Amino acid sequence: GESVGLHLPTLSVQEGDNSIINCAYSNSASDYFIWYKQESGKGPQFIIDIRSNMDKRQGQRVTVLLNKTVKHLSLQIAATQPGDSAVYFCAENKWGAQKLVFGQGTRLTINP
Amino acid sequence: KAGVTQTPRYLIKTRGQQVTLSCSPISGHRSVSWYQQTPGQGLQFLFEYFSETQRNKGNFPGRFSGRQFSNSRSEMNVSTLELGDSALYLCASRTGTSANNEQFFGPGTRLTVL
């Protein structure tokens, strides 16, 4: 069946370092992938997305990489800041559909 | 522009009761989806409504139902509550057109079943 998983449940990084959060997916038919950030007491917040016809997309301090060969997705956060502390989820679906399949999440902790 | 709002934010019920949760999407958004978030199962899709019609449904029992009104506001109902229904219920809205797939989530309703 469909599943999206994360390699690590927790990640600790030093403030100012780069963070890399990984995600594996299993549905080859998925063509749209999204990263969400969820802070305590809040709903998930959209960070960045990528369609399957791309392998890299950059935003402000964030980059998403998609490797369709090994069904792997990663989120890179440059110069990690205390405000980046949160749980990060990857999600997949088909473009235009609404049924997102989420991974279990990775908790990112920033050390001062 | 106001974000997605959900009411109530917290709710405590007992087993066997029923509950109704409400979601007001971003103005202009016609699609509303509901998700259940638990520590064990993570975020799971419940259903999606677009123009008052259910367009997609997840793998949840029939005790979970929803509806959407003409103003795009949505409600979800859980009948005969079970302990395992304790969760954060999240609502997300989007325009509903395929050109823009970004979903905007509300803060959620924390349901505790005793």
Short mmCIF file of C-alpha atoms in Angstrom, two decimals:
data_model
loop_
_atom_site.label_atom_id
_atom_site.label_comp_id
_atom_site.label_asym_id
_atom_site.label_seq_id
_atom_site.Cartn_x
_atom_site.Cartn_y
_atom_site.Cartn_z
CA GLY A 1 0.00 0.00 0.00
CA GLU A 2 0.94 3.63 0.06
CA SER A 3 3.40 4.71 2.68
CA VAL A 4 5.74 7.55 3.30
CA GLY A 5 8.35 7.12 5.98
CA LEU A 6 11.16 9.05 7.57
CA HIS A 7 14.59 7.63 8.27
CA LEU A 8 15.11 9.30 11.68
CA PRO A 9 12.57 10.29 14.29
CA THR A 10 14.82 12.97 15.84
CA LEU A 11 17.60 15.21 14.62
CA SER A 12 19.75 17.58 16.69
CA VAL A 13 21.89 20.22 15.03
CA GLN A 14 23.96 23.16 16.14
CA GLU A 15 22.58 26.60 15.49
CA GLY A 16 24.02 27.88 12.25
CA ASP A 17 24.68 24.44 10.80
CA ASN A 18 22.77 22.97 7.89
CA SER A 19 20.05 20.39 8.57
CA ILE A 20 19.09 17.52 6.32
CA ILE A 21 15.86 15.64 6.90
CA ASN A 22 15.20 12.53 4.86
CA CYS A 23 12.08 10.77 3.69
CA ALA A 24 11.36 7.58 1.75
CA TYR A 25 8.18 6.97 -0.19
CA SER A 26 6.81 3.82 -1.76
CA ASN A 27 4.12 4.87 -4.22
CA SER A 28 5.66 5.23 -7.66
CA ALA A 29 2.45 6.86 -8.90
CA SER A 30 2.83 9.87 -6.63
CA ASP A 31 3.81 12.94 -8.56
CA TYR A 32 3.69 15.67 -5.94
CA PHE A 33 5.65 15.91 -2.71
CA ILE A 34 5.44 18.43 0.08
CA TRP A 35 7.33 19.25 3.24
CA TYR A 36 5.44 20.61 6.23
CA LYS A 37 6.65 22.08 9.50
CA GLN A 38 4.58 21.64 12.64
CA GLU A 39 5.30 23.62 15.76
CA SER A 40 3.86 22.70 19.11
CA GLY A 41 0.17 23.53 19.36
CA LYS A 42 -0.14 24.45 15.71
CA GLY A 43 -1.24 22.80 12.51
CA PRO A 44 1.25 21.81 9.80
CA GLN A 45 2.67 24.72 7.86
CA PHE A 46 3.65 24.40 4.20
CA ILE A 47 7.38 24.80 3.60
CA ILE A 48 8.10 23.75 0.05
CA ASP A 49 6.83 21.37 -2.59
CA ILE A 50 8.19 19.63 -5.65
CA ARG A 51 6.63 17.87 -8.60
CA SER A 52 7.97 14.62 -9.96
CA ASN A 53 9.26 16.25 -13.14
CA MET A 54 11.84 18.08 -11.05
CA ASP A 55 14.73 16.81 -8.93
CA LYS A 56 15.51 19.98 -7.01
CA ARG A 57 13.69 23.05 -5.87
CA GLN A 58 14.93 25.90 -3.75
CA GLY A 59 13.16 28.29 -1.45
CA GLN A 60 14.29 30.71 1.17
CA ARG A 61 16.92 28.79 3.18
CA VAL A 62 15.31 25.50 2.18
CA THR A 63 15.98 23.07 -0.64
CA VAL A 64 14.05 19.93 -1.50
CA LEU A 65 15.71 17.13 -3.43
CA LEU A 66 13.79 14.33 -5.10
CA ASN A 67 15.39 11.09 -6.24
CA LYS A 68 12.75 9.09 -8.04
CA THR A 69 15.12 6.21 -8.75
CA VAL A 70 15.38 5.31 -5.07
CA LYS A 71 12.10 7.01 -4.04
CA HIS A 72 13.82 9.40 -1.69
CA LEU A 73 13.01 12.94 -0.68
CA SER A 74 15.09 15.26 1.44
CA LEU A 75 14.72 18.69 2.97
CA GLN A 76 17.80 20.80 3.51
CA ILE A 77 17.63 23.81 5.82
CA ALA A 78 20.55 26.20 5.57
CA ALA A 79 21.95 28.03 8.60
CA THR A 80 19.49 26.46 11.03
CA GLN A 81 17.95 28.87 13.50
CA PRO A 82 16.16 28.30 16.83
CA GLY A 83 12.87 29.07 15.10
CA ASP A 84 13.38 26.02 12.93
CA SER A 85 12.75 23.74 15.91
CA ALA A 86 9.67 21.73 15.02
CA VAL A 87 8.49 18.40 13.65
CA TYR A 88 8.94 18.09 9.91
CA PHE A 89 6.68 15.90 7.80
CA CYS A 90 6.99 14.83 4.22
CA ALA A 91 3.81 14.08 2.32
CA GLU A 92 2.93 12.75 -1.10
CA ASN A 93 -0.07 12.77 -3.37
CA LYS A 94 -1.08 13.07 -6.96
CA TRP A 95 -1.28 16.62 -8.33
CA GLY A 96 -4.80 17.98 -7.97
CA ALA A 97 -5.90 15.36 -5.47
CA GLN A 98 -6.41 16.08 -1.83
CA LYS A 99 -5.48 12.80 -0.18
CA LEU A 100 -2.09 13.53 1.30
CA VAL A 101 -0.13 10.58 2.69
CA PHE A 102 2.15 11.76 5.46
CA GLY A 103 5.34 10.33 6.91
CA GLN A 104 5.72 9.90 10.66
CA GLY A 105 7.72 13.08 11.12
CA THR A 106 11.20 14.07 12.29
CA ARG A 107 11.67 16.28 15.33
CA LEU A 108 14.38 18.85 14.70
CA THR A 109 16.08 20.26 17.78
CA ILE A 110 18.50 23.18 17.60
CA ASN A 111 21.40 23.29 20.05
CA PRO A 112 22.70 26.77 20.95
CA LYS B 1 -6.70 37.26 4.89
CA ALA B 2 -7.72 35.14 7.86
CA GLY B 3 -6.40 31.60 8.06
CA VAL B 4 -8.25 28.36 8.59
CA THR B 5 -10.12 28.39 11.87
CA GLN B 6 -11.33 25.40 13.86
CA THR B 7 -13.69 25.24 16.79
CA PRO B 8 -13.57 24.20 19.49
CA ARG B 9 -9.82 24.01 20.13
CA TYR B 10 -10.19 21.48 22.93
CA LEU B 11 -12.90 18.98 23.71
CA ILE B 12 -13.37 16.26 26.30
CA LYS B 13 -15.96 13.56 25.76
CA THR B 14 -16.73 10.13 27.18
CA ARG B 15 -16.99 6.84 25.37
CA GLY B 16 -20.23 6.36 23.49
CA GLN B 17 -20.90 10.06 23.03
CA GLN B 18 -20.80 11.83 19.72
CA VAL B 19 -18.95 14.99 18.75
CA THR B 20 -19.12 17.63 16.04
CA LEU B 21 -16.09 19.66 15.02
CA SER B 22 -16.22 22.77 12.87
CA CYS B 23 -13.87 24.24 10.29
CA SER B 24 -13.98 27.56 8.48
CA PRO B 25 -11.70 27.62 5.43
CA ILE B 26 -9.79 30.56 4.05
CA SER B 27 -12.10 32.90 2.18
CA GLY B 28 -12.38 31.78 -1.43
CA HIS B 29 -11.26 28.22 -0.75
CA ARG B 30 -13.80 25.64 -1.82
CA SER B 31 -11.99 22.47 -0.79
CA VAL B 32 -11.82 21.31 2.81
CA SER B 33 -10.03 18.20 4.02
CA TRP B 34 -9.93 16.59 7.43
CA TYR B 35 -7.02 14.68 8.99
CA GLN B 36 -6.57 12.78 12.23
CA GLN B 37 -3.23 13.08 13.99
CA THR B 38 -2.15 10.63 16.71
CA PRO B 39 1.29 9.76 18.09
CA GLY B 40 0.97 6.18 16.92
CA GLN B 41 -0.54 6.58 13.46
CA GLY B 42 0.66 10.06 12.55
CA LEU B 43 -1.39 12.17 10.19
CA GLN B 44 -4.10 10.25 8.40
CA PHE B 45 -6.53 11.51 5.78
CA LEU B 46 -10.20 11.31 6.73
CA PHE B 47 -12.09 12.93 3.85
CA GLU B 48 -12.25 15.87 1.50
CA TYR B 49 -15.20 18.03 0.54
CA PHE B 50 -15.49 20.29 -2.47
CA SER B 51 -18.58 22.31 -3.32
CA GLU B 52 -20.63 20.46 -0.68
CA THR B 53 -19.73 17.02 -2.08
CA GLN B 54 -17.40 14.44 -0.62
CA ARG B 55 -14.67 13.99 -3.19
CA ASN B 56 -12.24 11.66 -1.41
CA LYS B 57 -12.43 9.40 1.60
CA GLY B 58 -9.80 7.72 3.73
CA ASN B 59 -9.90 4.38 5.50
CA PHE B 60 -11.94 5.24 8.56
CA PRO B 61 -15.10 3.56 9.85
CA GLY B 62 -18.54 4.94 9.12
CA ARG B 63 -18.65 6.51 12.60
CA PHE B 64 -16.64 9.31 11.04
CA SER B 65 -18.67 11.53 8.77
CA GLY B 66 -18.60 15.05 7.49
CA ARG B 67 -20.40 17.65 5.48
CA GLN B 68 -19.78 20.96 3.80
CA PHE B 69 -22.09 23.92 3.61
CA SER B 70 -22.71 26.33 0.75
CA ASN B 71 -20.31 28.85 2.31
CA SER B 72 -17.58 26.13 2.26
CA ARG B 73 -17.56 25.77 6.04
CA SER B 74 -17.29 22.14 7.03
CA GLU B 75 -18.16 19.96 9.99
CA MET B 76 -17.06 16.50 10.89
CA ASN B 77 -18.94 14.21 13.22
CA VAL B 78 -17.77 11.19 15.16
CA SER B 79 -20.46 9.00 16.66
CA THR B 80 -20.16 6.39 19.39
CA LEU B 81 -16.77 7.66 20.50
CA GLU B 82 -14.04 5.20 21.40
CA LEU B 83 -10.90 5.78 23.47
CA GLY B 84 -8.83 5.43 20.29
CA ASP B 85 -10.56 8.43 18.76
CA SER B 86 -8.55 10.71 21.04
CA ALA B 87 -6.49 12.75 18.63
CA LEU B 88 -5.79 16.11 17.10
CA TYR B 89 -8.24 16.67 14.26
CA LEU B 90 -6.91 18.97 11.59
CA CYS B 91 -8.76 20.75 8.86
CA ALA B 92 -7.05 22.00 5.71
CA SER B 93 -8.37 24.16 2.92
CA ARG B 94 -7.27 24.99 -0.58
CA THR B 95 -8.79 26.70 -3.56
CA GLY B 96 -9.84 23.41 -5.08
CA THR B 97 -8.55 24.15 -8.54
CA SER B 98 -5.87 21.82 -9.80
CA ALA B 99 -3.59 24.74 -10.62
CA ASN B 100 -2.85 25.37 -6.98
CA ASN B 101 -2.44 22.40 -4.73
CA GLU B 102 -1.16 24.08 -1.59
CA GLN B 103 -3.14 23.20 1.50
CA PHE B 104 -3.45 25.47 4.48
CA PHE B 105 -4.00 23.82 7.83
CA GLY B 106 -5.88 25.10 10.83
CA PRO B 107 -4.60 24.76 14.41
CA GLY B 108 -6.68 21.65 15.03
CA THR B 109 -9.19 20.47 17.62
CA ARG B 110 -7.73 18.36 20.41
CA LEU B 111 -10.30 15.67 21.26
CA THR B 112 -9.88 13.61 24.41
CA VAL B 113 -12.15 10.61 24.94
CA LEU B 114 -12.39 9.34 28.52
#
